[in-house]
Short mmCIF file of C-alpha atoms and ligand atoms in Angstrom, two decimals:
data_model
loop_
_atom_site.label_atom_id
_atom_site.label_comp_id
_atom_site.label_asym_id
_atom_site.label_seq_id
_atom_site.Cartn_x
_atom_site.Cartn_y
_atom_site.Cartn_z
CA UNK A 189 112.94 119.91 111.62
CA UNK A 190 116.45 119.39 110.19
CA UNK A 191 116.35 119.54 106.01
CA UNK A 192 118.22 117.02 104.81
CA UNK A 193 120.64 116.73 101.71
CA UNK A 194 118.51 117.28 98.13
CA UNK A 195 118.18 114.01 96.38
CA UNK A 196 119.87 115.01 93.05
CA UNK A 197 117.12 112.64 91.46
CA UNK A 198 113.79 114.50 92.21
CA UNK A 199 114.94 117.88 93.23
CA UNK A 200 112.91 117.75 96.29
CA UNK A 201 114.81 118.49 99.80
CA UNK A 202 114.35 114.70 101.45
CA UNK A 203 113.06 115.70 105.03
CA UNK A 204 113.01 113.73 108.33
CA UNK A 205 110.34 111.08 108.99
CA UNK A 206 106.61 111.60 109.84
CA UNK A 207 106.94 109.93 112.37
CA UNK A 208 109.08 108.87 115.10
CA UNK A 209 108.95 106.62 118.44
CA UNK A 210 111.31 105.68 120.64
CA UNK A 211 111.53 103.39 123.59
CA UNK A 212 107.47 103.65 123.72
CA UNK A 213 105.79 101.58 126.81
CA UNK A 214 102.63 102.03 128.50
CA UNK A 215 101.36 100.41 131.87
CA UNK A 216 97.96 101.10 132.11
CA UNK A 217 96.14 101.51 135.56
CA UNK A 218 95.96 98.25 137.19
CA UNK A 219 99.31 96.91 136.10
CA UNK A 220 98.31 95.93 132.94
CA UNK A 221 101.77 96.53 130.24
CA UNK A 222 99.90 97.15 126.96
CA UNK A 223 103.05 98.19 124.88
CA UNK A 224 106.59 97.20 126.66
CA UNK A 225 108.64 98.66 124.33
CA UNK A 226 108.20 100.08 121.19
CA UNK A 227 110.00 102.10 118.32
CA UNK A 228 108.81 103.53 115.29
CA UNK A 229 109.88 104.95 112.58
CA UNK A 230 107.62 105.80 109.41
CA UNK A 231 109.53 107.96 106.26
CA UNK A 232 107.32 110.65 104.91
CA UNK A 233 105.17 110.46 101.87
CA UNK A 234 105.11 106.47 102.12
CA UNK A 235 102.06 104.21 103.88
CA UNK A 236 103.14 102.28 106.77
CA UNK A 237 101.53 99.31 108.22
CA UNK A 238 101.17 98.36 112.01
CA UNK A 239 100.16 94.85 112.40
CA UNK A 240 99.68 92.29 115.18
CA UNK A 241 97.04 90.25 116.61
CA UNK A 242 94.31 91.29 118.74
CA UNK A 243 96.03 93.07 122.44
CA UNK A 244 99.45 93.47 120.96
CA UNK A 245 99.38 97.18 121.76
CA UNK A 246 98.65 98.70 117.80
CA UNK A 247 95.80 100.91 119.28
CA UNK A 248 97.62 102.16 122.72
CA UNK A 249 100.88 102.68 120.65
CA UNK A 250 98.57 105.36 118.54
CA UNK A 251 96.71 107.06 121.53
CA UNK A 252 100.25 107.70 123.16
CA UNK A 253 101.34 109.43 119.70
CA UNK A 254 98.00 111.37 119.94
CA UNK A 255 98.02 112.09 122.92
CA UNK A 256 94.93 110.21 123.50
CA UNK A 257 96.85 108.41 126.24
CA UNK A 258 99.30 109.48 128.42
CA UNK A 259 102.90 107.22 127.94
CA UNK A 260 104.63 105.67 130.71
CA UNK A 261 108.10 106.01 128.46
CA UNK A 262 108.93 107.03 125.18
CA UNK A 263 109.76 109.54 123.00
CA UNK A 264 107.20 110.94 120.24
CA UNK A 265 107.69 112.74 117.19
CA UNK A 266 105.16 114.37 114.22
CA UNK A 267 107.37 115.78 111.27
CA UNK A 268 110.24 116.31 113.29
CA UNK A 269 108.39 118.22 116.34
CA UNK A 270 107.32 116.87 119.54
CA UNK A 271 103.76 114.87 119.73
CA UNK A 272 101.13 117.67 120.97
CA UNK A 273 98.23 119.44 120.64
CA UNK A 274 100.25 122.22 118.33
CA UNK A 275 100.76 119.14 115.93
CA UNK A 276 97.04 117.71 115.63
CA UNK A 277 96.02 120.52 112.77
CA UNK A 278 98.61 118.87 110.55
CA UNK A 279 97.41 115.45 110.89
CA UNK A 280 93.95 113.63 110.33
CA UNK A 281 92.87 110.44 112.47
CA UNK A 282 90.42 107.51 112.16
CA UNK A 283 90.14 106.19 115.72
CA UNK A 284 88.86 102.08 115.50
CA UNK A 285 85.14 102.74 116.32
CA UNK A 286 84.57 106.05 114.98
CA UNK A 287 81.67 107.73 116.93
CA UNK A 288 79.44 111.12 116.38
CA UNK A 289 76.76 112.47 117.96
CA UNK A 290 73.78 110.69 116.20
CA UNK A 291 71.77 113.93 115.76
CA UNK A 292 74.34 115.60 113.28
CA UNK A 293 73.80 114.86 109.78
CA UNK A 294 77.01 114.14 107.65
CA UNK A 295 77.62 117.40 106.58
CA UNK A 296 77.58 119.29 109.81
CA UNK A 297 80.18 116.41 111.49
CA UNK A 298 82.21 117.54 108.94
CA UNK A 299 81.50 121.37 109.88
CA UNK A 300 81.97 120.35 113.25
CA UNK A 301 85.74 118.47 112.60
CA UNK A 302 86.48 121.18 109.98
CA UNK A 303 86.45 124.41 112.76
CA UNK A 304 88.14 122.09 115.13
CA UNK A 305 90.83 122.30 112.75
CA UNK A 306 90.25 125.81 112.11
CA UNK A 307 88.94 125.88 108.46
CA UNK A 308 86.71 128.65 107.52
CA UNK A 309 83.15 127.40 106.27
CA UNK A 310 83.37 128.18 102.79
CA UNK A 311 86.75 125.75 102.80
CA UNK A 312 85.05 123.23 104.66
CA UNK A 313 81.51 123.16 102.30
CA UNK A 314 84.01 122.62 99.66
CA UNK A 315 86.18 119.93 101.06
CA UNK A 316 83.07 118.46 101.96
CA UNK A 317 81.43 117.77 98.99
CA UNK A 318 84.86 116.52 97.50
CA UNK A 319 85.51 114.02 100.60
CA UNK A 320 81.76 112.47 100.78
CA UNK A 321 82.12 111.52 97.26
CA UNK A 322 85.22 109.98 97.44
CA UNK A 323 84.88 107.96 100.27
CA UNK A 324 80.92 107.16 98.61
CA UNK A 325 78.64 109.54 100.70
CA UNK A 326 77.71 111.76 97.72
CA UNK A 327 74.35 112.90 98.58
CA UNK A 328 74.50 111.64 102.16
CA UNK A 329 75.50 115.01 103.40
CA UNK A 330 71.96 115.93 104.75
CA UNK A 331 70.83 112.39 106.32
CA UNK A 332 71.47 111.97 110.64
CA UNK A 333 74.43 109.72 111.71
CA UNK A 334 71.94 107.89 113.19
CA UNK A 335 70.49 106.42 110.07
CA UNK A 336 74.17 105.46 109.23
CA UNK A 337 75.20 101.57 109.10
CA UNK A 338 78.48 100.55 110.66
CA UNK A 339 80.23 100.69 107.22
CA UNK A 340 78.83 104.16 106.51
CA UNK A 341 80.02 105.31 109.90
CA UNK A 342 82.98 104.36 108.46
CA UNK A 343 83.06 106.18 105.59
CA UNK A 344 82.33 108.69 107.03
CA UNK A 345 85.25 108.68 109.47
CA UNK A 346 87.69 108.52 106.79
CA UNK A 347 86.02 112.00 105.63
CA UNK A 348 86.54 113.50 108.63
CA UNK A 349 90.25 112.70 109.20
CA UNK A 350 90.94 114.10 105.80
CA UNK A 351 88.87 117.26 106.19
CA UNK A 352 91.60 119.75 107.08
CA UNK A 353 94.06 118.23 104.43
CA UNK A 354 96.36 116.98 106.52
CA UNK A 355 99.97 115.89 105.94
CA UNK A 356 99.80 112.77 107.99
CA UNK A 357 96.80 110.33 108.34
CA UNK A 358 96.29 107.94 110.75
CA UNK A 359 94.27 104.94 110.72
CA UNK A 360 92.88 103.23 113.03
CA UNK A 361 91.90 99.78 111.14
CA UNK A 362 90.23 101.73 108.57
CA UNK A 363 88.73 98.55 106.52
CA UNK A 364 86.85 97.16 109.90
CA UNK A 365 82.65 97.15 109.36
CA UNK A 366 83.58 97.62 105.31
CA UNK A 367 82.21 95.35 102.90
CA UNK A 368 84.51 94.40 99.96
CA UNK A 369 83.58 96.97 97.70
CA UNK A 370 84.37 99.58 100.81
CA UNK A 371 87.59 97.94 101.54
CA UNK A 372 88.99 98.78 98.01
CA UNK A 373 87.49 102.25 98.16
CA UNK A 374 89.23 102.81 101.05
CA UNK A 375 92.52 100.79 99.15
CA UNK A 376 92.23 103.46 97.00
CA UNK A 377 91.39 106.44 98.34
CA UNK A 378 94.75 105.70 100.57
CA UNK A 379 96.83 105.08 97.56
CA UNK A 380 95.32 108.08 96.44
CA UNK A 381 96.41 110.10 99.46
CA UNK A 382 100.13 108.80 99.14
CA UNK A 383 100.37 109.96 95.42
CA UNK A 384 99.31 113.69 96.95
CA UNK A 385 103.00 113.05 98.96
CA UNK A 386 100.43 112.17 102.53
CA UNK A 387 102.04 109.96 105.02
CA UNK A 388 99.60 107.51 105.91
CA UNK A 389 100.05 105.22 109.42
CA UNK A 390 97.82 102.54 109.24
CA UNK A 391 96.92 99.76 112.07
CA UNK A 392 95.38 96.76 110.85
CA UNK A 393 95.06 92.83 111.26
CA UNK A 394 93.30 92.29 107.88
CA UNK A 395 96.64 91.66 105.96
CA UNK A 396 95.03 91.53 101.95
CA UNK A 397 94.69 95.30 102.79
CA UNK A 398 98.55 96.12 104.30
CA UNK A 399 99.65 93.82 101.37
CA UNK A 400 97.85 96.09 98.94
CA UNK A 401 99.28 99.72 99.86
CA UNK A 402 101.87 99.87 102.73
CA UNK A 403 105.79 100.30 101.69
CA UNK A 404 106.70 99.25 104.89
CA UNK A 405 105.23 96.89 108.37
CA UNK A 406 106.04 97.30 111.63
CA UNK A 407 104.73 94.00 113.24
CA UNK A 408 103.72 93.59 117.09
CA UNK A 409 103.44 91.36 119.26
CA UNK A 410 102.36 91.40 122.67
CA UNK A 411 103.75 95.00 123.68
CA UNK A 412 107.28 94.79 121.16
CA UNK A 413 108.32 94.98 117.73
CA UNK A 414 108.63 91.19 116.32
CA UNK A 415 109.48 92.71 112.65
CA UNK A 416 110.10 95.71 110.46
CA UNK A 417 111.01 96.62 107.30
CA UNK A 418 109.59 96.81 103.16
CA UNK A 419 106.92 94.54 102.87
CA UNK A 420 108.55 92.52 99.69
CA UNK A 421 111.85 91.73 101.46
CA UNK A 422 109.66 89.93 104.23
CA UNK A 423 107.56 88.75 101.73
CA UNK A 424 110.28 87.36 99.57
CA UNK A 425 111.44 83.50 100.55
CA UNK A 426 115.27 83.62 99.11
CA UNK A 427 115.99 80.61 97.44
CA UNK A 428 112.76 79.26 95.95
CA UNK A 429 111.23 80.25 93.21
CA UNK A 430 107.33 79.65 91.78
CA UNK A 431 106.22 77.32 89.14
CA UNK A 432 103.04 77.75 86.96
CA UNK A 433 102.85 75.33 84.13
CA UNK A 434 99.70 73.67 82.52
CA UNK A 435 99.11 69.84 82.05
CA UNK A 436 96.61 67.44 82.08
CA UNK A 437 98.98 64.99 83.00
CA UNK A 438 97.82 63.23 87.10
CA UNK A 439 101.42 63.38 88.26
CA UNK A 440 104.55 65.50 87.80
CA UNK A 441 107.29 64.73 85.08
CA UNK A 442 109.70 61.88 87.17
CA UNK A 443 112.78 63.94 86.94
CA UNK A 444 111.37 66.92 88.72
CA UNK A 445 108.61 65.39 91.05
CA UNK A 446 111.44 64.76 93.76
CA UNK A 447 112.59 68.45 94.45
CA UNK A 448 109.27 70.15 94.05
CA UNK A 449 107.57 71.25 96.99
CA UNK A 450 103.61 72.61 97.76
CA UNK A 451 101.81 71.57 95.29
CA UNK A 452 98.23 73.08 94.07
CA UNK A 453 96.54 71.85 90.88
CA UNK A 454 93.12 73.14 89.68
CA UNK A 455 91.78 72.53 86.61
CA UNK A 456 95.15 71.45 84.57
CA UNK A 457 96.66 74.02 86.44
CA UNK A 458 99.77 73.57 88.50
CA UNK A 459 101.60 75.75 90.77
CA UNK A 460 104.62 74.60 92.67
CA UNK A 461 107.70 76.01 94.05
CA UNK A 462 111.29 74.08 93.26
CA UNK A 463 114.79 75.17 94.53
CA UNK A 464 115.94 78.23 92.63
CA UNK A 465 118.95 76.62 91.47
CA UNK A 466 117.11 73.86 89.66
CA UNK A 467 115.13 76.65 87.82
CA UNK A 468 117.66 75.51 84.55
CA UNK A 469 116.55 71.41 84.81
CA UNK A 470 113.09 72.01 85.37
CA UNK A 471 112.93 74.22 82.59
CA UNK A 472 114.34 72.13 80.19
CA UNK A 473 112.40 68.87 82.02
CA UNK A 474 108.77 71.36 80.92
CA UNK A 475 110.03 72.25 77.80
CA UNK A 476 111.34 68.58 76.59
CA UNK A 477 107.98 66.93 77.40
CA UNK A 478 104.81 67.11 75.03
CA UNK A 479 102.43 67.22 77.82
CA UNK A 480 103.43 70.07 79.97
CA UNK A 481 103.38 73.87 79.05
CA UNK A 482 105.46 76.22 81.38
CA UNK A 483 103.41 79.26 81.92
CA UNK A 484 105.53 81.18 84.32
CA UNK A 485 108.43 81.46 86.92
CA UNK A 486 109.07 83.29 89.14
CA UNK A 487 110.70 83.98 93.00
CA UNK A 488 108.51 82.64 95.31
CA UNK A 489 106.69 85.75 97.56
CA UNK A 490 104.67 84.23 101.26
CA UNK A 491 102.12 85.26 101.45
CA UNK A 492 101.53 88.61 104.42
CA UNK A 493 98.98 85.96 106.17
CA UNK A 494 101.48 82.79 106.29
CA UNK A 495 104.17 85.12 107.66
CA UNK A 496 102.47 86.40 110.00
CA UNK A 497 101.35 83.22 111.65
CA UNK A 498 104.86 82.18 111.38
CA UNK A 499 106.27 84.34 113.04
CA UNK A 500 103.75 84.51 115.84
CA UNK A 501 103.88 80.62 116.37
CA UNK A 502 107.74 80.47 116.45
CA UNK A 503 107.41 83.51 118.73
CA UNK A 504 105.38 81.70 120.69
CA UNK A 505 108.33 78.33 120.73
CA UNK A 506 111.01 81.41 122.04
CA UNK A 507 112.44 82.20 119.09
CA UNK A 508 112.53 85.43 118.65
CA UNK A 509 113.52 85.64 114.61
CA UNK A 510 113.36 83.42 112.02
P1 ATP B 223 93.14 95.02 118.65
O1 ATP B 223 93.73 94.52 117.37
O2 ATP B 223 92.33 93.97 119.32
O3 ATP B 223 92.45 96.32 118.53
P2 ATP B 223 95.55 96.25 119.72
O4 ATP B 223 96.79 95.67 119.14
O5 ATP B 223 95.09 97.56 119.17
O6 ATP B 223 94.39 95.17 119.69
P3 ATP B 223 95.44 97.51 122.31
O7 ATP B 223 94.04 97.96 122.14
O8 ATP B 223 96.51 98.55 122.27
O9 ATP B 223 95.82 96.36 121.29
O10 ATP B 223 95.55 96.73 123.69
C1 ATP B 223 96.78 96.19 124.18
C2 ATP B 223 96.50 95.56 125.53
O11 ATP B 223 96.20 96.58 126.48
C3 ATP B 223 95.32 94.59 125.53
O12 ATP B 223 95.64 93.50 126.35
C4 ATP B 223 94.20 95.42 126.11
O13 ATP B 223 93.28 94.60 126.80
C5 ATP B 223 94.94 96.34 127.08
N1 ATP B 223 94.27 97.63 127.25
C6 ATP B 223 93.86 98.46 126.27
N2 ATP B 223 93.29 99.57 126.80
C7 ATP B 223 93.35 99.41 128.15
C8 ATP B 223 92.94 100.22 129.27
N3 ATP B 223 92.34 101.41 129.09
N4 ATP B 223 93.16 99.74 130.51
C9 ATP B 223 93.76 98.55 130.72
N5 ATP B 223 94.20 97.74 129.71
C10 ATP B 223 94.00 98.17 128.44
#
């Protein structure tokens, strides 16, 4: 791997990506083309989404970096080396359905992933204690798999992809079977992984959780990249900014009511986004009257979940950006 210049602000050498794809496509036995084309690139020490809907080629795109299946094309890099076998000590994984032999208790699947990795026992006993607890398996350690529900199966998958401490996680929709109290665990214990400097790839079509701790998206759809790039730029609408003002008034003021757009009002309060260069008038319009108190304002950010079906519906018309 090729150091790159220092960055005079940190003092840490800035090194190549985690990870890198190129030109990715897989046609699986059968004919069927799961990924047509796909590039990648995810900067290390940040969390990067992969999103799509259901069979847009998230989970083959993974396998082929694993080397879980073999590519048809493409190009596959782990921080800066080729994709292989050498590699897989240095990262952790979280396939989609985690599975484990239901007559191993907690602890000794984590023995079992730990020597894969090549951790002496003493290191493992110890990581092992720390992991269960954060991912909310403390005293678990003894009791079989096969008393474990979906979510604690889980759980206990995260554990085991972080067992060996390794510089890059990937995640295989690591919120699926988790109920909400799991899903910001998990939030965390991935924000938690990125403040360590951990890269963290993560494939997922529950979009409150990319929203909450990925940098960056990489969006697919059906076997191609649709859209990439820092989750607030795609997030951000230019030119429209977000209202919150309180009122117990029925309608809007008259001089603003015209260039206001999506309206929501719940108890006396209103939220609604105007051009941003009327932000001036419609300031003034709240202040001046008696029965309206501006609150906030602010540019207007989509939502990850209207985006997304944007972009997939106007896909589907032929367009292929917005
Ligand atoms: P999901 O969100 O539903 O998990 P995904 O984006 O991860 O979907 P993949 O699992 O990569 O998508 O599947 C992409 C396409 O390839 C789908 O149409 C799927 O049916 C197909 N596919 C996946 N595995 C195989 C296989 N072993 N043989 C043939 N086709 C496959």
């Amino acid at each position: 791997m090729k150091a790159q210049p220092a960055d005079p602000s940190s003092g840490i050498p800035k090194i190549g990506p985690a990870i890198r794809i190129e030109g990715a496509r897989k046609l699986y036995r059968g004919g069927h083309l799961a990924v047509s084309d796909v590039s990648l690139l995810v900067d290390q020490g940040t969390v990067h989404g992969l999103l799509g809907p259901n069979g847009a080629g998230k989970t083959t795109t993974l396998k082929m970096l694993l080397g879980l299946v073999a590519p048809t094309e493409g190009t596959f890099e782990i921080l800066g080396q080729p994709a292989g076998p050498a590699m897989s000590r240095r990262l952790g994984f979280l396939p989609e359905q985690p599975y484990f032999p239901p007559l191993l208790t907690a602890s000794q699947v984590m023995m079992f992933y730990g020597r894969l990795a090549g951790m002496d026992t003493a290191a493992i006993r110890e990581r092992t204690s720390v992991l269960l607890s954060q991912v909310g398996l403390e005293g678990r350690g003894a009791d079989l798999v096969s008393s474990f529900s979906r979510g604690l199966m889980q759980r206990l998958g995260i554990a085991q992809a972080l067992v060996s401490s390794p510089e890059l996680l990937i995640l295989d929709e690591p919120a699926s079977g988790l109920d909400p109290v799991g899903q910001r665990d998990i939030r965390n214990l991935i924000l938690a992984q990125r403040e360590l400097g951990i890269t963290v790839l993560l494939s997922s079509h529950q979009l409150s959780e990319v929203e909450a701790v990925c940098d960056e998206v990489t969006i697919l759809d059906s076997g191609r990249v649709a859209q990439r790039g820092a989750i607030d730029t795609l997030l951000n609408i230019t030119g429209q900014n977000s209202v919150t003002a309180r009122s117990s008034a029925d309608q809007l003021p008259e001089k603003i009511a015209s260039i206001v757009g999506d309206v929501v009002v719940g108890s006396g309060t209103w939220v609604f986004s105007i051009p941003a260069h009327d932000s001036r008038r419609v300031v003034d319009v709240l202040d001046d009257d008696q029965e309206w108190e501006l609150v906030s304002i602010q540019p207007k950010r989509e939502s990850l979940e209207d985006y997304f079906s944007h972009l997939v519906s106007t896909r589907a018309e032929g367009q292929v950006s917005r």
